[in-house]
Tab-separated table of N, CA and C in Angstrom:
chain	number	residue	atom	x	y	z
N	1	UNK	N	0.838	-1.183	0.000
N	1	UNK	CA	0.000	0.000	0.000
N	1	UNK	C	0.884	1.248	0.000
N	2	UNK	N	0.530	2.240	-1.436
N	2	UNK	CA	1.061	3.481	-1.350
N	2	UNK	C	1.047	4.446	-0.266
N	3	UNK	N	0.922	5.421	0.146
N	3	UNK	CA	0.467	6.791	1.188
N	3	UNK	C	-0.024	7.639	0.013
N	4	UNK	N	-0.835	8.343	0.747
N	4	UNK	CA	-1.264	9.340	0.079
N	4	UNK	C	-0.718	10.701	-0.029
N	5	UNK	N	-0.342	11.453	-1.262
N	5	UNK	CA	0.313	12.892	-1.108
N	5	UNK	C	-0.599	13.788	-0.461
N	6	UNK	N	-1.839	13.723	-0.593
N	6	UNK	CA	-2.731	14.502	0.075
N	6	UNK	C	-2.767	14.116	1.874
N	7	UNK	N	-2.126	13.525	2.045
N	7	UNK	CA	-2.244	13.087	3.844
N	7	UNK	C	-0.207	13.551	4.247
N	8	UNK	N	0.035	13.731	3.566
N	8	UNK	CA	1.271	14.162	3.482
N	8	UNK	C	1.222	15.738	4.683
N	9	UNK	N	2.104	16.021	5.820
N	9	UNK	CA	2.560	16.901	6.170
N	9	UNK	C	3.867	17.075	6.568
N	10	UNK	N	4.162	18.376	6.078
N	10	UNK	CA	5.723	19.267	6.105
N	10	UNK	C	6.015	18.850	7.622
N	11	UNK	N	7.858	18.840	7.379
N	11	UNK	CA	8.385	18.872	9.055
N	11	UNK	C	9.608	19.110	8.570
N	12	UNK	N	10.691	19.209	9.470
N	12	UNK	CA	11.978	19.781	9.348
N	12	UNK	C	12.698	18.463	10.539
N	13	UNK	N	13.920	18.142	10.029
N	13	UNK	CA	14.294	17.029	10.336
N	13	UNK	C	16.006	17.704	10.810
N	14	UNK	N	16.672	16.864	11.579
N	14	UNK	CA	18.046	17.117	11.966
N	14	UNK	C	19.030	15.982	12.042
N	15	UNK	N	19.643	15.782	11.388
N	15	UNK	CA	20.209	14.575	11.756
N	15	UNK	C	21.496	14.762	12.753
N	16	UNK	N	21.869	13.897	13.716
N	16	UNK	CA	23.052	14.098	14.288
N	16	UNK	C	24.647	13.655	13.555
N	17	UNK	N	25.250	14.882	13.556
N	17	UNK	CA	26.472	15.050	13.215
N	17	UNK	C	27.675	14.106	14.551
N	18	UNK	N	28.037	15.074	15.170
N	18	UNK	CA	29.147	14.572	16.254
N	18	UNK	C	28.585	15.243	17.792
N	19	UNK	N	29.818	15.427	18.747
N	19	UNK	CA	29.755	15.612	19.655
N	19	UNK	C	31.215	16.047	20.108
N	20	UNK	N	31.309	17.418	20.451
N	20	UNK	CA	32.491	17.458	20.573
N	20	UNK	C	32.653	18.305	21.925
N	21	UNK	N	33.494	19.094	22.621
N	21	UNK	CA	33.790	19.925	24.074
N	21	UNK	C	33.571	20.960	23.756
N	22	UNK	N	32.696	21.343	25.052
N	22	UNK	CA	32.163	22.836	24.787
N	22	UNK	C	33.013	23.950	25.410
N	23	UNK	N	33.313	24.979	24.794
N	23	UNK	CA	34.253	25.592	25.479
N	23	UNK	C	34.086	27.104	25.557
N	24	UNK	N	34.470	27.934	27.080
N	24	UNK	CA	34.318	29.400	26.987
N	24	UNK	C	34.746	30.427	26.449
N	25	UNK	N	34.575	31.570	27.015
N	25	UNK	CA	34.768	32.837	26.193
N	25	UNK	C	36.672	33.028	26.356
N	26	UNK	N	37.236	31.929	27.207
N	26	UNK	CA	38.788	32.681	26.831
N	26	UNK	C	39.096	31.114	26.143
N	27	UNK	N	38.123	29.888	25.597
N	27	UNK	CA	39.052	28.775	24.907
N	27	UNK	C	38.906	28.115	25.013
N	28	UNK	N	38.457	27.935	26.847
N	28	UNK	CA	38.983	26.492	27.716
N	28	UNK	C	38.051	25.935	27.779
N	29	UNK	N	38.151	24.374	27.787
N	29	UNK	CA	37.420	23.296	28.034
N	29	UNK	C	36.062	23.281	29.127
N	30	UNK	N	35.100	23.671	29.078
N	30	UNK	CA	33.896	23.486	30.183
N	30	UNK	C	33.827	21.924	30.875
N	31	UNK	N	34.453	21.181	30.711
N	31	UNK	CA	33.904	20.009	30.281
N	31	UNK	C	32.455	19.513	30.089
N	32	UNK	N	31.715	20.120	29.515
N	32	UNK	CA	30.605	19.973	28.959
N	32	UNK	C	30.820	19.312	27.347
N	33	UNK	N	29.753	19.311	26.792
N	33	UNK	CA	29.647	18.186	25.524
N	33	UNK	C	28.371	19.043	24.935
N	34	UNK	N	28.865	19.176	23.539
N	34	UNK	CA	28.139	19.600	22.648
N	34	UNK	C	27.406	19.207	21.183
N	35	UNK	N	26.311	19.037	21.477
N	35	UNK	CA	26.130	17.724	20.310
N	35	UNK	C	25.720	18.978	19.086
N	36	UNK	N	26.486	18.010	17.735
N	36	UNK	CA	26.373	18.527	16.264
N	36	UNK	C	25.342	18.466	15.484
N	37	UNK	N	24.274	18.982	15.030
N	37	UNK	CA	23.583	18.507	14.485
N	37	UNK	C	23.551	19.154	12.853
N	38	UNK	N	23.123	18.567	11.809
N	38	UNK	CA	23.342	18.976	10.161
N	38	UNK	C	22.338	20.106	10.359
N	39	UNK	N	22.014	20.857	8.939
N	39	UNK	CA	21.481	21.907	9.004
N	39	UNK	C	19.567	21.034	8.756
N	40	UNK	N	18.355	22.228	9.034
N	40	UNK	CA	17.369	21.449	8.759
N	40	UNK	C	16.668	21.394	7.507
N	41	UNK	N	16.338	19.666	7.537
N	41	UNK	CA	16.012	19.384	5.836
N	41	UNK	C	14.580	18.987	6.050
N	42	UNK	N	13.485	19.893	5.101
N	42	UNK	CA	12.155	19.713	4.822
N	42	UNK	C	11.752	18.437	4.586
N	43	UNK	N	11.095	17.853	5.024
N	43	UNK	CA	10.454	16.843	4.466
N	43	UNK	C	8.931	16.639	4.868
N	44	UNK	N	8.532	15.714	3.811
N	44	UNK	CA	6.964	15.429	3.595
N	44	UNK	C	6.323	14.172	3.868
N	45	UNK	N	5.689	13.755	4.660
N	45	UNK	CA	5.328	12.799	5.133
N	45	UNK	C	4.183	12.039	6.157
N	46	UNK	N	3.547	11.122	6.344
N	46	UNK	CA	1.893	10.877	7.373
N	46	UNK	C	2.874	11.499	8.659
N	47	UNK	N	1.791	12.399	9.147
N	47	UNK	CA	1.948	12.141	10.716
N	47	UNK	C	1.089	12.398	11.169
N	48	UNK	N	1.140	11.191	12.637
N	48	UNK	CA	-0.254	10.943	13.088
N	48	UNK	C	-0.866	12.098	14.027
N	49	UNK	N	-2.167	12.418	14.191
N	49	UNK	CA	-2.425	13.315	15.472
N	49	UNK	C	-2.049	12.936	16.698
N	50	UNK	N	-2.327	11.626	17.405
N	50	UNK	CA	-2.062	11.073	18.239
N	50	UNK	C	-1.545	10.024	18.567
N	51	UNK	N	-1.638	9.055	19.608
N	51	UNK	CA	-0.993	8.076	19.348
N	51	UNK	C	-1.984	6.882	19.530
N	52	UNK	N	-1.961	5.906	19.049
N	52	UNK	CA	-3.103	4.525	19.648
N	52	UNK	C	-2.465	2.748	19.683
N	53	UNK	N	-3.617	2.210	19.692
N	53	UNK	CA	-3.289	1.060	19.899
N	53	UNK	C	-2.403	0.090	19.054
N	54	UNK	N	-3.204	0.633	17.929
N	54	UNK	CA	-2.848	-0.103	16.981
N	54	UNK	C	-0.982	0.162	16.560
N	55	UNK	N	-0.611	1.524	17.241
N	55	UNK	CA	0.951	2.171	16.833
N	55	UNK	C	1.340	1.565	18.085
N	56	UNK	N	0.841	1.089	18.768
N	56	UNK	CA	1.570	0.801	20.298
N	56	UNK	C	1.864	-0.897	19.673
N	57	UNK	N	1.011	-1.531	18.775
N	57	UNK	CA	1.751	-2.966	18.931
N	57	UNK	C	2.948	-2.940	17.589
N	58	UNK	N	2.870	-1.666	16.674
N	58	UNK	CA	4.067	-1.735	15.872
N	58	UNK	C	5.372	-1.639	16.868
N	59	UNK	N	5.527	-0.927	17.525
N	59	UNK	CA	6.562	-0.591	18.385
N	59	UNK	C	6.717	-1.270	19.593
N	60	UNK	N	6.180	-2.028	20.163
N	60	UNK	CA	5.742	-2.494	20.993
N	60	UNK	C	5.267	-2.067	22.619
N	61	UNK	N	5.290	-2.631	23.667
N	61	UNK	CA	4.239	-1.823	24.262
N	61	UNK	C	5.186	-1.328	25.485
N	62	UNK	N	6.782	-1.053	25.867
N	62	UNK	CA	7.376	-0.615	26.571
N	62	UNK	C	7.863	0.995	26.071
N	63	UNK	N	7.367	1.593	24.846
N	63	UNK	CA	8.095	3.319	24.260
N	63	UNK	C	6.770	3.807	24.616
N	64	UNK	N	7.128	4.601	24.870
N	64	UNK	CA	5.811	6.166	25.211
N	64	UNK	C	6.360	6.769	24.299
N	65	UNK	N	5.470	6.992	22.863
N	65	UNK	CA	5.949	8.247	22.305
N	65	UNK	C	4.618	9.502	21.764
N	66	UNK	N	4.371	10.444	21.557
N	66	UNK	CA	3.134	10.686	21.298
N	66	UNK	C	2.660	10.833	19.717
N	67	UNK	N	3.517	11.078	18.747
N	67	UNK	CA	3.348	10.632	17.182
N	67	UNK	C	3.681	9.874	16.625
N	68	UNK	N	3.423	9.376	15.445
N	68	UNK	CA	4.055	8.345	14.428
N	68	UNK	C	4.074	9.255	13.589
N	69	UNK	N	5.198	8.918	12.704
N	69	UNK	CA	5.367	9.620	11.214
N	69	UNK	C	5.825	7.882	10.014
N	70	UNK	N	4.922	8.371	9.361
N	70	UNK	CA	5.020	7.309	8.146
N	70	UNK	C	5.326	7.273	6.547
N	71	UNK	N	6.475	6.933	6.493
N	71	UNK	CA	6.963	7.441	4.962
N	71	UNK	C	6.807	6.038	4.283
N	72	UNK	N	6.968	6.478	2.544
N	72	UNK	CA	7.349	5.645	1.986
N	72	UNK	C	8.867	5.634	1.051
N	73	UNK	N	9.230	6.713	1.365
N	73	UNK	CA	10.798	7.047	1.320
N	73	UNK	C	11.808	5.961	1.809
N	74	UNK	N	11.960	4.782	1.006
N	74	UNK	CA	12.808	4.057	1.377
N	74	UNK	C	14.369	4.523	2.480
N	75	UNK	N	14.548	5.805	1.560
N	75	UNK	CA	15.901	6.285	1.557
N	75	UNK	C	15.842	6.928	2.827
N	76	UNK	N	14.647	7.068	3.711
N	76	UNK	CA	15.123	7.938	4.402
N	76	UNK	C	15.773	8.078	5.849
N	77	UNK	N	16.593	8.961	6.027
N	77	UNK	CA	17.829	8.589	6.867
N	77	UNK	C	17.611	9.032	7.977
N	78	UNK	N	16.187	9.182	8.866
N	78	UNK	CA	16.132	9.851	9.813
N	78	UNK	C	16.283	8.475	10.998
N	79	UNK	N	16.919	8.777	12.214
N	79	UNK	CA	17.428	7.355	12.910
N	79	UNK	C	17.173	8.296	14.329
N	80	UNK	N	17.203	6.899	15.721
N	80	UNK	CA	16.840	7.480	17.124
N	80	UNK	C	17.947	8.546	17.539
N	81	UNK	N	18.621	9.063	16.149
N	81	UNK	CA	19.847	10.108	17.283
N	81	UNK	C	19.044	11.688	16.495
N	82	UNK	N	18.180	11.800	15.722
N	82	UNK	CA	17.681	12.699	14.705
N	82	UNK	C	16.518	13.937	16.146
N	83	UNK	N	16.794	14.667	15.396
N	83	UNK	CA	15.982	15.601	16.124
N	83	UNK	C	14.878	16.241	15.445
N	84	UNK	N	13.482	16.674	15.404
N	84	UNK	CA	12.682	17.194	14.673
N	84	UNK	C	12.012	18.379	15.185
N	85	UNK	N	11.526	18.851	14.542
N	85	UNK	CA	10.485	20.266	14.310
N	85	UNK	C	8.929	19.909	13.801
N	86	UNK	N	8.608	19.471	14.437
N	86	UNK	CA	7.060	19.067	13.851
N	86	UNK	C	6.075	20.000	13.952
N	87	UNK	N	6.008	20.700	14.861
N	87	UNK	CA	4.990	21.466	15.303
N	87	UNK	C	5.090	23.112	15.122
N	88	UNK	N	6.603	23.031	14.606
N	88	UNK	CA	6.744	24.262	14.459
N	88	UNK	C	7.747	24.249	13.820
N	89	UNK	N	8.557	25.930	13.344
N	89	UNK	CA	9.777	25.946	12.440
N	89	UNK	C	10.657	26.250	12.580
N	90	UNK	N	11.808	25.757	11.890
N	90	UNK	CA	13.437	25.839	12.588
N	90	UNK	C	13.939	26.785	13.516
N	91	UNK	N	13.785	26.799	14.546
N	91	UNK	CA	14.390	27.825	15.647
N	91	UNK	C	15.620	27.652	16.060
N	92	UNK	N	16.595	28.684	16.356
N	92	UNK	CA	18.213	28.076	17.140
N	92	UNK	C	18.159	29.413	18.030
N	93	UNK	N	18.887	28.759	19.383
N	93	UNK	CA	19.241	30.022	20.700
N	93	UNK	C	20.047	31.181	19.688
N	94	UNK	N	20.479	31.568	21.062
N	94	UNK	CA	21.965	32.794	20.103
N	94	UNK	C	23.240	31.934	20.416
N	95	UNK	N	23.542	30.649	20.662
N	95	UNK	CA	24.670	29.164	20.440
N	95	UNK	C	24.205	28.945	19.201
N	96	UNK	N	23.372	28.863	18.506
N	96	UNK	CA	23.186	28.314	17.058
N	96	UNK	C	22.696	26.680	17.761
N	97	UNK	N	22.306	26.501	18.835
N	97	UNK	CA	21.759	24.898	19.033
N	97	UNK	C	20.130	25.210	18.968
N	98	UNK	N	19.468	24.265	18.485
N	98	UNK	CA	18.175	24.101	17.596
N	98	UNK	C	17.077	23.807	18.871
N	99	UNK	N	16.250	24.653	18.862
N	99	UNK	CA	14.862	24.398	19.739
N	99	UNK	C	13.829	23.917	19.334
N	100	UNK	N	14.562	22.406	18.925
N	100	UNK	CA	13.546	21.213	18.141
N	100	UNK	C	12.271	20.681	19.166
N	101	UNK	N	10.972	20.457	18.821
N	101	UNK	CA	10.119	19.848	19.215
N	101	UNK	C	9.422	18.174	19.532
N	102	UNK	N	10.355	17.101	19.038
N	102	UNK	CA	10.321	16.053	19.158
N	102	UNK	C	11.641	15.528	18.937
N	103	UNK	N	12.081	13.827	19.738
N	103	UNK	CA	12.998	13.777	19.152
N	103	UNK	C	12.463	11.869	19.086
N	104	UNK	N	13.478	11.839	18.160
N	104	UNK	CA	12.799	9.914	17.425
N	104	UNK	C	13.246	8.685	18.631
N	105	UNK	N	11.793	8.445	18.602
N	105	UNK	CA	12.124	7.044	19.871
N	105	UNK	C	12.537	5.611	19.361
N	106	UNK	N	11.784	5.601	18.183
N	106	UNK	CA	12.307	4.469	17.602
N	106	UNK	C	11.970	4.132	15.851
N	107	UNK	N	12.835	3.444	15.299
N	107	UNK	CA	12.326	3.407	13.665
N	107	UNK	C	11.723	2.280	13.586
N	108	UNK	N	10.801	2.441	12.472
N	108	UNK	CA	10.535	0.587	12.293
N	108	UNK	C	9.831	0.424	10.632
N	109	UNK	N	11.194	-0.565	10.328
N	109	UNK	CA	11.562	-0.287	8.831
N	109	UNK	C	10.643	-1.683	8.572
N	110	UNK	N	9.455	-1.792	7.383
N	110	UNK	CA	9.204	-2.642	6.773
N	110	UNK	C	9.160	-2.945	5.294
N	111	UNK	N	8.359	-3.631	4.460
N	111	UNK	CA	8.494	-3.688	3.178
N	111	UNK	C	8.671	-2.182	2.566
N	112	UNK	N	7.631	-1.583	2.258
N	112	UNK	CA	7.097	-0.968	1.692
N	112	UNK	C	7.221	0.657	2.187
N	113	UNK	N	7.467	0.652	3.890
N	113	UNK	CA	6.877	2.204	4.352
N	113	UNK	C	8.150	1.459	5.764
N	114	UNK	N	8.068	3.125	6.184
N	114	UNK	CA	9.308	3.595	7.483
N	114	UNK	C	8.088	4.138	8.077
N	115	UNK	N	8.240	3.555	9.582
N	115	UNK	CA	7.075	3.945	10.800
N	115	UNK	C	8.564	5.011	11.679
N	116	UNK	N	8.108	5.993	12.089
N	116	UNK	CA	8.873	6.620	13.211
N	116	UNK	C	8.302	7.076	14.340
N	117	UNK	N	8.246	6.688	15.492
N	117	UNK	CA	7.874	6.833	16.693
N	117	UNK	C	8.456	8.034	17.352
N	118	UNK	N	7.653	8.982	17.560
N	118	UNK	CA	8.380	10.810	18.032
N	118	UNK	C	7.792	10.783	19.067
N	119	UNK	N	8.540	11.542	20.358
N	119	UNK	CA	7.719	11.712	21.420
N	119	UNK	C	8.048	13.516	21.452
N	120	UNK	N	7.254	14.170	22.185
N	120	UNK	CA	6.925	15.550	22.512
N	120	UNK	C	8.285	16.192	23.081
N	121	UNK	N	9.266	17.169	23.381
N	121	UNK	CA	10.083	17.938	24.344
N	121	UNK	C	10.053	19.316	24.485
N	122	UNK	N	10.288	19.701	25.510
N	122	UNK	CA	10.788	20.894	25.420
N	122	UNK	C	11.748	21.550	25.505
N	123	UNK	N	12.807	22.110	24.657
N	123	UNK	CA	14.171	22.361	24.481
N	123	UNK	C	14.363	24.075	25.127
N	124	UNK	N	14.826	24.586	25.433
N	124	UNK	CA	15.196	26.168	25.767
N	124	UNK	C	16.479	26.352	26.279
């Protein structure tokens, strides 16, 4: 079974880059950790309003997440380290780090279509 382009909605996707030491205004090491993420790429695809039963036995019944997103984009490279914008559009602090709205709990790759399990956050 195809998807439909008409059930299709926009989102903005992040994939994770690296992780490297975060450091202050004279150089030095915070020892803090700063995760990389690519710039954000549009994409089109089902996503669900909520979440139900029937998405709880794809994934099975130990993830709390509150959307599914469902492609038929074989190719697509979004994985549990990816960060998203679903609900809203690309935002970054004044660090340039991204005040994404979901982030991916789990993939679940079958024949035909990619299920992604998103749960809700709040980043600031």
């Amino acid at each position: 079974m195809r998807l439909l382009k008409r059930n299709e909605s926009s989102f903005y996707y992040l994939l994770y880059l690296s992780k490297e030491q975060a450091v202050n205004e004279e150089g030095d090491e915070t020892g803090e950790s700063k995760v990389i993420y690519s710039a954000p790429v549009l994409m089109k695809a089902n996503v669900s309003a909520a979440t139900g039963y029937a998405q709880t036995e794809l994934f099975g019944n130990s993830i709390t997440y509150d959307k599914v997103i469902v492609t038929s984009d074989m190719s697509c490279p979004i994985d549990e380290n990816s960060v998203l914008f679903v609900d809203k559009k690309p935002e970054f602090d004044t660090q340039g780090n991204p005040l994404y709205d979901y982030t991916v709990k789990r993939v679940a790759k079958s024949l035909n279509s990619i299920s992604i399990a998103v749960s809700k956050v709040a980043v600031s």
